[in-house]
């Protein structure tokens, strides 16, 4: 009896524990995701108290590199005679990139302003070659200015040609990589900076990346996400502007998305990655391609749609970025310092000795990096995803998605990039211009000059911390809810089994007791004397027989 009571208490205890544990697990199924999401919201918000995300946002403590590839021109003399350009890719020349936000100011409307500075350091061990390598590329000052002057009167073009000859400027440059990147000595550039300051994007030496090193991308004001996490990292203002005025339509001038480093959390496969690029002077948008994993961390890969650099004919919404050429090209020169053109002309023009010789209109030739007529175009490397006609005009190009397609891998729950590879190409539209002898008989062609890749990825201690906080912990919480449900069901099952066994044992004991009593009854009944016998032996009971 004591043992039965003990088993009964155990089964009841297990049943209660099982029900409680199972209910707790079921509650975790619904509450767990809310807890995880709440932690993500707290960590993703731009807040100095959030060590992990704030440090990643402020200083970007992950490896970031810029790899530059030059298109070395193999046949410059033949190009001047009208033959098809032949190029050979040189590089990569790799630079480590340090990015840091400064002048960080938080505002009462849940926004924060900052300037992000970029610094580049050559990494010879990661490069194929050295900055002393000599390459030949088109001379942007000569060929770009020539195309701009095409519609001007012949005497003006002749005077331009004379001026270029005077400064010993030719159609192609052969210089070391380091000078082409960060600046080289040019009498023409010195002359312009002395008499027409502000006309060129740099006040010192002229180089393809001279204005990028030790520079910032402008004053960004973005939302912190404190009041609405769906707006975190989205741009509110850039240089005090809600929209730019470089392009021809309202849509193309819009500043959309983030600053291109982080995005709002809780993405789906229907999400896109909009961002504003000061270097391209426009907003861009990447689209979802596929799911994947990086060292156990789930990710969404976003890529550039084919319509990104499509012309207005193939994709009407891009009409505002025109005048356009073939699909796959974006005219980026119309926005580069365009607001400085007139201010640079007026105060210094009359002081320029070339004014009387060349005339006021010809002075504008030097604005090819700032004018909407400038023949500078951006594209994907090797004209990937561009009109095939562009490939047919240059020998030595072989586009492929793996090598030349840009992508961003995002952790969808947090909006944090895990792996980034942005690849873009700089091109110069060149052709023969009558009256400018430097162009000789050059055929009309969009000439690739360089392409570069900016890549970064989370690694080391940052990756470990990210993995533990945003992957391991949520996974443990998810596993715990199922463990609790499993344990609860197991406890309930054991309690039921014990109860059934207890009932079975009790039933067997009752059966055994019944059988025993029945046997005893039979045994006692077989030994009891009959009534007649008793009567015979007891005369006093004789009447019982009747």
Coordinates of C-alpha atoms in Angstrom, one line a residue:
X1 CA 0.0 0.0 0.0
X2 CA 2.9 2.4 0.9
X3 CA 4.6 1.6 -2.4
X4 CA 1.5 2.2 -4.4
X5 CA 0.9 5.5 -2.7
X6 CA 4.6 6.5 -3.5
X7 CA 4.2 5.6 -7.2
X8 CA 1.0 7.5 -7.3
X9 CA 2.6 10.7 -5.9
X10 CA 5.5 10.3 -8.4
X11 CA 3.2 10.0 -11.4
X12 CA 1.2 13.0 -10.2
X13 CA 4.4 15.0 -9.8
X14 CA 5.7 14.0 -13.2
X15 CA 2.3 14.8 -14.8
X16 CA 2.3 18.3 -13.2
X17 CA 6.0 18.9 -14.1
X18 CA 5.4 17.7 -17.6
X19 CA 2.4 20.0 -18.2
X20 CA 4.3 23.0 -16.8
X21 CA 7.4 22.3 -18.8
X22 CA 5.5 21.7 -22.0
X23 CA 3.5 24.9 -21.5
X24 CA 6.7 26.8 -20.9
X25 CA 8.1 25.4 -24.1
X26 CA 5.0 26.3 -26.0
X27 CA 5.2 29.8 -24.6
X28 CA 8.8 30.1 -25.7
X29 CA 7.7 29.2 -29.3
X30 CA 5.7 32.4 -29.4
X31 CA 7.7 34.6 -27.0
X32 CA 11.2 33.4 -28.1
X33 CA 11.1 35.1 -31.5
X34 CA 9.8 38.3 -29.8
X35 CA 12.7 38.2 -27.4
X36 CA 15.2 37.6 -30.2
X37 CA 13.7 40.4 -32.4
X38 CA 13.8 42.8 -29.4
X39 CA 17.5 42.1 -28.9
X40 CA 18.1 42.6 -32.6
X41 CA 16.3 45.9 -32.5
X42 CA 18.3 47.1 -29.5
X43 CA 21.6 46.0 -31.1
X44 CA 20.9 47.4 -34.6
X45 CA 19.9 50.8 -33.4
X46 CA 22.6 53.4 -33.8
X47 CA 23.4 53.9 -30.2
X48 CA 26.8 54.4 -28.5
X49 CA 25.6 52.0 -25.8
X50 CA 25.4 49.1 -28.3
X51 CA 29.1 48.2 -28.4
X52 CA 29.0 45.7 -31.2
X53 CA 26.9 47.4 -33.8
X54 CA 28.0 51.0 -33.0
X55 CA 31.6 50.1 -33.3
X56 CA 31.0 48.4 -36.6
X57 CA 29.1 51.4 -37.8
X58 CA 31.5 54.0 -36.6
X59 CA 34.9 52.6 -37.4
X60 CA 34.2 49.6 -39.6
X61 CA 36.8 47.3 -37.8
X62 CA 36.9 44.7 -40.6
X63 CA 39.3 44.3 -43.5
X64 CA 38.4 46.5 -46.4
X65 CA 40.4 46.7 -49.6
X66 CA 40.4 48.4 -53.0
X67 CA 41.8 46.5 -55.9
X68 CA 42.6 48.5 -59.0
X69 CA 43.0 47.0 -62.5
X70 CA 44.4 49.1 -65.4
X71 CA 43.6 48.5 -69.1
X72 CA 47.1 48.9 -70.6
X73 CA 46.8 50.0 -74.2
X74 CA 48.9 47.8 -76.4
X75 CA 48.5 49.7 -79.7
X76 CA 48.2 53.4 -79.1
X77 CA 49.8 54.4 -82.5
X78 CA 47.4 52.1 -84.4
X79 CA 44.4 53.5 -82.5
X80 CA 45.4 57.0 -83.8
X81 CA 45.2 55.5 -87.3
X82 CA 41.7 54.2 -86.7
X83 CA 42.3 50.6 -85.7
X84 CA 40.4 48.8 -83.0
X85 CA 41.9 49.3 -79.5
X86 CA 43.7 46.4 -78.0
X87 CA 44.0 46.3 -74.2
X88 CA 45.6 44.1 -71.6
X89 CA 44.5 44.0 -68.0
X90 CA 47.2 44.8 -65.4
X91 CA 46.9 44.3 -61.7
X92 CA 45.4 44.1 -59.2
X93 CA 47.1 46.9 -57.4
X94 CA 45.6 46.5 -53.9
X95 CA 45.1 49.2 -51.3
X96 CA 43.9 48.6 -47.7
X97 CA 41.1 51.1 -47.0
X98 CA 40.6 52.7 -43.6
X99 CA 37.2 54.2 -43.1
X100 CA 36.2 56.2 -40.0
X101 CA 33.3 58.4 -39.2
X102 CA 34.0 61.8 -37.6
X103 CA 32.0 64.8 -36.5
X104 CA 29.3 62.5 -35.2
X105 CA 26.3 64.5 -33.9
X106 CA 23.1 63.1 -32.6
X107 CA 19.9 65.1 -33.1
X108 CA 16.6 65.3 -31.2
X109 CA 14.6 63.9 -34.2
X110 CA 16.3 60.5 -33.9
X111 CA 18.9 61.2 -36.6
X112 CA 22.7 61.4 -36.5
X113 CA 25.1 63.4 -38.8
X114 CA 28.6 62.4 -39.7
X115 CA 31.4 62.6 -42.2
X116 CA 33.2 59.5 -43.3
X117 CA 36.8 59.8 -44.2
X118 CA 38.7 57.3 -46.4
X119 CA 42.4 56.6 -46.5
X120 CA 44.3 54.2 -48.7
X121 CA 47.5 52.4 -48.2
X122 CA 49.3 50.3 -50.8
X123 CA 49.6 46.6 -50.0
X124 CA 52.4 45.3 -52.2
X125 CA 52.2 41.7 -50.8
X126 CA 48.6 41.5 -52.0
X127 CA 49.3 43.1 -55.4
X128 CA 50.4 41.7 -58.7
X129 CA 53.0 44.3 -59.4
X130 CA 54.1 47.6 -57.9
X131 CA 53.1 51.2 -58.1
X132 CA 56.2 51.8 -60.2
X133 CA 54.8 49.6 -63.0
X134 CA 54.4 51.7 -66.2
X135 CA 51.1 51.5 -68.1
X136 CA 49.6 53.3 -71.0
X137 CA 46.0 54.7 -70.8
X138 CA 44.0 57.4 -72.7
X139 CA 44.7 61.0 -71.7
X140 CA 41.5 62.2 -70.2
X141 CA 42.6 65.9 -70.4
X142 CA 43.2 65.6 -74.2
X143 CA 40.6 63.1 -75.5
X144 CA 37.9 64.2 -73.1
X145 CA 38.3 67.9 -73.9
X146 CA 38.4 67.1 -77.7
X147 CA 35.0 65.4 -77.6
X148 CA 33.5 68.3 -75.7
X149 CA 34.8 70.8 -78.3
X150 CA 33.4 68.9 -81.2
X151 CA 30.5 71.2 -81.8
X152 CA 32.6 74.4 -81.4
X153 CA 33.8 76.5 -84.4
X154 CA 36.8 75.1 -86.3
X155 CA 39.0 78.1 -85.3
X156 CA 38.4 77.4 -81.6
X157 CA 39.2 73.7 -82.1
X158 CA 42.4 74.6 -83.9
X159 CA 43.4 76.9 -81.1
X160 CA 42.7 74.1 -78.6
X161 CA 45.0 71.8 -80.5
X162 CA 47.7 74.4 -80.5
X163 CA 47.4 74.9 -76.8
X164 CA 47.6 71.1 -76.2
X165 CA 50.7 70.9 -78.4
X166 CA 52.2 73.8 -76.5
X167 CA 51.8 72.0 -73.2
X168 CA 53.1 68.7 -74.8
X169 CA 49.8 66.8 -74.1
X170 CA 49.3 63.7 -76.3
X171 CA 46.3 61.4 -76.8
X172 CA 47.8 58.6 -74.6
X173 CA 49.7 58.7 -71.3
X174 CA 52.5 56.3 -70.3
X175 CA 53.2 56.7 -66.6
X176 CA 53.7 54.7 -63.4
X177 CA 50.6 53.3 -61.7
X178 CA 51.2 55.4 -58.6
X179 CA 51.3 58.7 -60.5
X180 CA 48.2 57.8 -62.5
X181 CA 46.4 56.9 -59.2
X182 CA 47.4 59.7 -56.9
X183 CA 48.7 62.5 -59.3
X184 CA 51.3 63.4 -61.8
X185 CA 53.1 66.6 -62.8
X186 CA 51.5 68.3 -65.8
X187 CA 52.2 71.8 -67.0
X188 CA 48.6 72.1 -68.3
X189 CA 47.2 71.1 -64.8
X190 CA 49.6 73.6 -63.1
X191 CA 48.5 76.3 -65.5
X192 CA 44.8 75.7 -64.9
X193 CA 45.2 75.5 -61.1
X194 CA 47.1 78.8 -61.2
X195 CA 44.8 80.8 -63.4
X196 CA 41.5 79.0 -63.2
X197 CA 41.5 77.4 -59.7
X198 CA 38.5 75.2 -59.0
X199 CA 38.1 74.0 -62.5
X200 CA 39.7 70.6 -61.9
X201 CA 38.6 68.2 -59.1
X202 CA 42.0 68.6 -57.4
X203 CA 44.1 71.7 -56.7
X204 CA 47.3 69.7 -56.8
X205 CA 48.5 67.0 -59.1
X206 CA 46.0 65.4 -61.5
X207 CA 45.3 61.7 -60.8
X208 CA 42.4 59.3 -61.2
X209 CA 42.0 58.9 -57.4
X210 CA 43.7 62.1 -56.2
X211 CA 40.4 63.5 -54.8
X212 CA 39.5 60.3 -52.9
X213 CA 42.5 59.8 -50.6
X214 CA 42.1 61.5 -47.2
X215 CA 38.7 62.8 -48.3
X216 CA 35.1 62.4 -47.1
X217 CA 31.9 61.4 -48.9
X218 CA 30.0 64.5 -47.7
X219 CA 27.8 65.2 -44.7
X220 CA 25.3 62.4 -44.2
X221 CA 22.3 62.6 -41.8
X222 CA 20.7 59.2 -41.2
X223 CA 18.0 57.8 -38.9
X224 CA 19.1 56.1 -35.8
X225 CA 16.1 53.8 -35.7
X226 CA 15.2 54.7 -32.1
X227 CA 11.7 55.6 -32.9
X228 CA 11.2 53.3 -35.9
X229 CA 13.7 50.5 -36.6
X230 CA 12.4 50.2 -40.1
X231 CA 14.2 53.6 -40.8
X232 CA 17.5 52.8 -39.3
X233 CA 20.5 53.8 -41.5
X234 CA 18.2 55.4 -44.1
X235 CA 19.4 58.8 -45.3
X236 CA 17.5 61.9 -44.2
X237 CA 19.8 64.5 -45.7
X238 CA 23.0 64.5 -47.7
X239 CA 24.9 67.7 -47.5
X240 CA 21.7 69.2 -46.3
X241 CA 19.8 68.0 -49.4
X242 CA 16.7 65.8 -49.6
X243 CA 17.4 65.4 -53.3
X244 CA 20.1 66.4 -55.8
X245 CA 19.7 68.4 -59.0
X246 CA 22.3 66.6 -61.3
X247 CA 19.7 64.7 -63.4
X248 CA 16.8 65.4 -65.6
X249 CA 13.9 63.9 -63.7
X250 CA 12.5 64.0 -60.1
X251 CA 12.9 60.3 -59.7
X252 CA 16.5 60.2 -60.8
X253 CA 17.4 63.0 -58.4
X254 CA 15.9 61.3 -55.3
X255 CA 18.1 60.3 -52.4
X256 CA 16.9 56.8 -51.5
X257 CA 17.9 54.1 -49.1
X258 CA 20.9 54.1 -46.8
X259 CA 24.5 55.3 -47.1
X260 CA 25.4 51.9 -48.4
X261 CA 27.0 50.3 -45.3
X262 CA 24.1 48.8 -43.3
X263 CA 20.4 48.4 -43.9
X264 CA 17.2 47.9 -41.7
X265 CA 16.8 44.4 -40.2
X266 CA 14.2 41.7 -40.8
X267 CA 14.7 41.3 -44.6
X268 CA 12.8 38.9 -46.8
X269 CA 13.5 37.6 -50.2
X270 CA 11.2 40.4 -51.5
X271 CA 13.5 43.1 -50.0
X272 CA 15.9 45.2 -52.0
X273 CA 19.0 47.2 -51.1
X274 CA 18.6 50.8 -51.9
X275 CA 21.5 53.2 -51.2
X276 CA 22.8 56.6 -52.2
X277 CA 26.3 56.8 -53.7
X278 CA 28.0 60.2 -53.6
X279 CA 30.7 58.9 -56.0
X280 CA 28.1 58.0 -58.6
X281 CA 25.9 61.0 -57.6
X282 CA 22.8 58.9 -57.7
X283 CA 20.7 56.3 -55.8
X284 CA 21.1 52.7 -56.7
X285 CA 19.2 49.5 -55.8
X286 CA 20.3 45.9 -55.6
X287 CA 17.9 43.0 -55.8
X288 CA 17.8 39.6 -54.1
X289 CA 19.5 36.7 -55.9
X290 CA 19.8 33.7 -53.6
X291 CA 20.2 32.5 -50.0
X292 CA 23.5 31.2 -48.7
X293 CA 25.7 30.8 -45.7
X294 CA 29.1 32.2 -44.6
X295 CA 30.8 30.3 -41.9
X296 CA 27.5 29.0 -40.6
X297 CA 25.8 32.5 -40.7
X298 CA 22.7 32.6 -43.0
X299 CA 22.8 35.3 -45.6
X300 CA 20.9 36.8 -48.6
X301 CA 22.9 37.7 -51.7
X302 CA 21.9 40.9 -53.5
X303 CA 23.2 41.8 -56.9
X304 CA 22.8 44.6 -59.5
X305 CA 19.9 44.2 -61.8
X306 CA 20.5 44.4 -65.5
X307 CA 18.5 47.7 -65.6
X308 CA 21.0 49.5 -63.2
X309 CA 23.0 51.1 -66.0
X310 CA 20.4 50.5 -68.8
X311 CA 19.7 53.5 -71.1
X312 CA 16.4 55.3 -71.3
X313 CA 15.3 53.3 -74.4
X314 CA 15.7 49.9 -72.8
X315 CA 14.5 51.1 -69.4
X316 CA 12.4 54.3 -69.4
X317 CA 12.9 55.1 -65.7
X318 CA 16.6 55.7 -66.5
X319 CA 15.8 58.4 -69.1
X320 CA 16.6 61.0 -66.5
X321 CA 20.2 59.9 -66.4
X322 CA 20.6 60.6 -70.1
X323 CA 22.0 61.8 -72.5
X324 CA 22.8 58.1 -72.8
X325 CA 24.7 55.9 -75.1
X326 CA 24.5 52.1 -75.2
X327 CA 22.9 50.2 -72.2
X328 CA 25.4 49.4 -69.6
X329 CA 26.9 53.0 -69.3
X330 CA 26.2 55.7 -66.8
X331 CA 27.4 59.3 -67.5
X332 CA 28.9 60.2 -64.1
X333 CA 30.6 63.4 -65.1
X334 CA 27.5 65.6 -65.0
X335 CA 27.5 65.6 -61.2
X336 CA 31.2 65.9 -60.4
X337 CA 31.5 69.4 -59.0
X338 CA 29.0 70.8 -61.5
X339 CA 27.9 73.4 -59.0
X340 CA 31.4 75.0 -59.1
X341 CA 31.6 75.6 -62.9
X342 CA 30.2 79.1 -63.1
X343 CA 31.8 80.2 -59.8
X344 CA 35.2 79.1 -61.1
X345 CA 34.7 80.9 -64.4
X346 CA 33.6 84.3 -63.4
X347 CA 36.2 85.6 -61.0
X348 CA 39.3 84.2 -62.7
X349 CA 38.5 84.1 -66.4
X350 CA 39.7 87.6 -67.3
X351 CA 43.0 86.9 -65.4
X352 CA 43.7 83.9 -67.7
X353 CA 46.3 84.7 -70.4
X354 CA 44.7 82.1 -72.6
X355 CA 41.4 84.1 -72.7
X356 CA 42.3 86.4 -75.5
X357 CA 44.1 83.6 -77.5
X358 CA 41.4 80.9 -77.2
X359 CA 38.3 82.9 -76.5
X360 CA 35.8 82.5 -73.6
X361 CA 34.0 79.5 -75.0
X362 CA 37.2 77.4 -75.5
X363 CA 38.1 77.9 -71.8
X364 CA 35.2 75.6 -71.0
X365 CA 37.0 72.6 -72.5
X366 CA 38.7 72.1 -69.1
X367 CA 35.3 71.3 -67.5
X368 CA 35.0 67.8 -69.1
X369 CA 35.0 66.2 -65.6
X370 CA 32.3 68.6 -64.4
X371 CA 30.1 69.1 -67.4
X372 CA 27.1 67.2 -68.7
X373 CA 28.9 66.9 -72.0
X374 CA 31.8 65.1 -70.5
X375 CA 32.5 61.7 -72.1
X376 CA 33.2 59.9 -68.8
X377 CA 31.1 56.9 -68.2
X378 CA 30.7 54.2 -65.5
X379 CA 29.9 50.6 -66.1
X380 CA 30.4 47.1 -64.8
X381 CA 34.0 45.7 -65.4
X382 CA 34.6 44.4 -68.9
X383 CA 31.2 45.8 -69.9
X384 CA 29.5 43.0 -68.0
X385 CA 25.7 43.2 -68.5
X386 CA 26.2 45.9 -71.1
X387 CA 25.2 46.1 -74.8
X388 CA 27.3 43.6 -76.7
X389 CA 28.2 46.3 -79.2
X390 CA 30.6 47.8 -76.6
X391 CA 32.6 44.6 -76.5
X392 CA 32.9 44.5 -80.2
X393 CA 34.8 47.7 -80.3
X394 CA 37.6 46.7 -78.0
X395 CA 39.9 43.7 -78.1
X396 CA 40.9 42.1 -74.8
X397 CA 37.7 42.0 -72.8
X398 CA 36.0 38.9 -71.4
X399 CA 33.1 39.6 -69.0
X400 CA 31.8 37.1 -66.5
X401 CA 29.5 37.3 -63.5
X402 CA 31.9 35.5 -61.2
X403 CA 34.8 38.0 -61.8
X404 CA 32.9 41.2 -62.7
X405 CA 29.5 41.1 -61.1
X406 CA 29.0 43.1 -57.9
X407 CA 27.2 41.7 -54.9
X408 CA 26.5 42.3 -51.2
X409 CA 25.9 39.4 -48.8
X410 CA 23.5 40.5 -46.0
X411 CA 22.6 38.9 -42.7
X412 CA 18.8 39.2 -43.2
X413 CA 17.8 39.4 -39.5
X414 CA 20.1 42.4 -38.8
X415 CA 20.8 44.0 -42.1
X416 CA 24.5 43.8 -41.5
X417 CA 26.7 43.1 -44.6
X418 CA 28.9 40.0 -44.1
X419 CA 30.7 40.1 -47.5
X420 CA 30.8 43.0 -49.9
X421 CA 32.2 43.2 -53.4
X422 CA 31.5 46.4 -55.4
X423 CA 33.1 46.4 -58.9
X424 CA 32.9 49.3 -61.2
X425 CA 34.7 50.5 -64.4
X426 CA 35.7 54.0 -65.6
X427 CA 35.4 54.6 -69.3
X428 CA 36.2 57.4 -71.7
X429 CA 34.3 58.1 -74.9
X430 CA 36.9 58.9 -77.6
X431 CA 36.7 59.8 -81.3
X432 CA 38.3 61.8 -84.0
X433 CA 37.5 65.5 -83.8
X434 CA 38.2 67.6 -86.8
X435 CA 40.7 70.4 -86.2
X436 CA 42.3 68.7 -83.1
X437 CA 45.4 66.9 -84.4
X438 CA 45.9 64.9 -81.2
X439 CA 42.8 62.8 -82.1
X440 CA 44.2 62.0 -85.6
X441 CA 41.9 59.3 -87.0
X442 CA 40.6 57.7 -83.8
X443 CA 37.5 55.6 -84.4
X444 CA 34.5 56.3 -82.2
X445 CA 34.7 54.0 -79.2
X446 CA 34.0 53.8 -75.4
X447 CA 37.4 53.1 -74.1
X448 CA 37.8 51.3 -70.8
X449 CA 40.5 52.8 -68.6
X450 CA 40.5 51.1 -65.2
X451 CA 38.1 49.0 -63.1
X452 CA 38.2 48.7 -59.4
X453 CA 36.8 46.5 -56.7
X454 CA 36.0 47.6 -53.2
X455 CA 35.6 44.6 -51.0
X456 CA 35.2 43.9 -47.3
X457 CA 34.1 41.0 -45.1
X458 CA 33.5 40.3 -41.4
X459 CA 36.3 38.1 -40.0
X460 CA 38.2 37.4 -36.8
X461 CA 36.9 38.5 -33.4
X462 CA 34.2 40.6 -35.0
X463 CA 32.9 37.5 -36.8
X464 CA 33.0 35.4 -33.6
X465 CA 31.2 38.0 -31.6
X466 CA 28.6 38.5 -34.3
X467 CA 28.2 34.7 -34.7
X468 CA 27.8 34.1 -30.9
X469 CA 25.4 37.0 -30.3
X470 CA 23.2 36.8 -33.4
X471 CA 23.4 33.2 -34.4
X472 CA 24.3 30.9 -31.5
X473 CA 22.1 32.6 -28.9
X474 CA 18.9 32.7 -31.0
X475 CA 19.6 29.1 -32.1
X476 CA 20.0 28.0 -28.4
X477 CA 16.8 29.8 -27.5
X478 CA 15.0 28.0 -30.4
X479 CA 16.4 24.7 -29.4
X480 CA 15.4 25.3 -25.7
X481 CA 11.8 25.7 -26.6
X482 CA 11.7 22.4 -28.3
X483 CA 13.7 20.8 -25.5
X484 CA 11.2 22.0 -22.9
X485 CA 8.3 20.8 -25.0
X486 CA 10.0 17.4 -25.5
X487 CA 10.8 17.1 -21.8
X488 CA 7.3 18.1 -20.9
X489 CA 5.8 15.4 -23.2
X490 CA 8.3 12.9 -21.8
X491 CA 7.3 13.6 -18.2
X492 CA 3.6 13.4 -19.1
X493 CA 4.3 10.1 -20.9
X494 CA 6.2 8.6 -18.0
X495 CA 3.4 9.8 -15.6
X496 CA 0.8 8.1 -17.8
X497 CA 2.8 4.9 -18.0
X498 CA 3.3 4.9 -14.2
X499 CA -0.4 5.5 -13.7
X500 CA -1.3 2.7 -16.0
X501 CA 1.1 0.3 -14.4
X502 CA -0.2 1.4 -10.9
X503 CA -3.8 0.6 -12.0
X504 CA -2.7 -2.7 -13.5
X505 CA -0.9 -3.7 -10.3
X506 CA -3.9 -2.7 -8.2
X507 CA -6.2 -4.7 -10.6
X508 CA -3.9 -7.7 -10.3
X509 CA -3.8 -7.4 -6.5
X510 CA -7.6 -7.2 -6.4
X511 CA -7.9 -10.2 -8.7
X512 CA -5.5 -12.2 -6.5
X513 CA -7.3 -11.3 -3.4
X514 CA -10.6 -12.3 -4.9
X515 CA -9.2 -15.6 -6.1
X516 CA -7.7 -16.2 -2.6
X517 CA -11.0 -15.5 -0.9
X518 CA -12.9 -17.7 -3.3
X519 CA -10.4 -20.5 -2.7
X520 CA -10.7 -20.1 1.1
X521 CA -14.5 -20.2 0.8
X522 CA -14.4 -23.4 -1.2
X523 CA -12.0 -24.9 1.2
X524 CA -14.0 -24.1 4.2
X525 CA -17.2 -25.1 2.5
X526 CA -15.9 -28.6 1.7
X527 CA -15.2 -29.3 5.5
X528 CA -18.5 -28.0 6.9
X529 CA -20.9 -30.9 8.2
X530 CA -24.3 -31.3 6.5
X531 CA -27.5 -30.4 8.4
X532 CA -28.7 -33.9 8.7
X533 CA -25.4 -35.0 10.3
X534 CA -25.5 -32.2 12.8
X535 CA -29.1 -33.0 13.7
X536 CA -28.3 -36.6 14.2
X537 CA -25.4 -35.8 16.5
X538 CA -27.4 -33.2 18.3
X539 CA -30.8 -34.3 19.5
X540 CA -31.5 -30.8 20.7
X541 CA -31.4 -29.6 17.1
X542 CA -33.5 -32.4 15.7
X543 CA -36.2 -30.0 14.8
X544 CA -33.8 -28.3 12.3
X545 CA -34.3 -31.2 10.0
X546 CA -37.9 -30.3 9.6

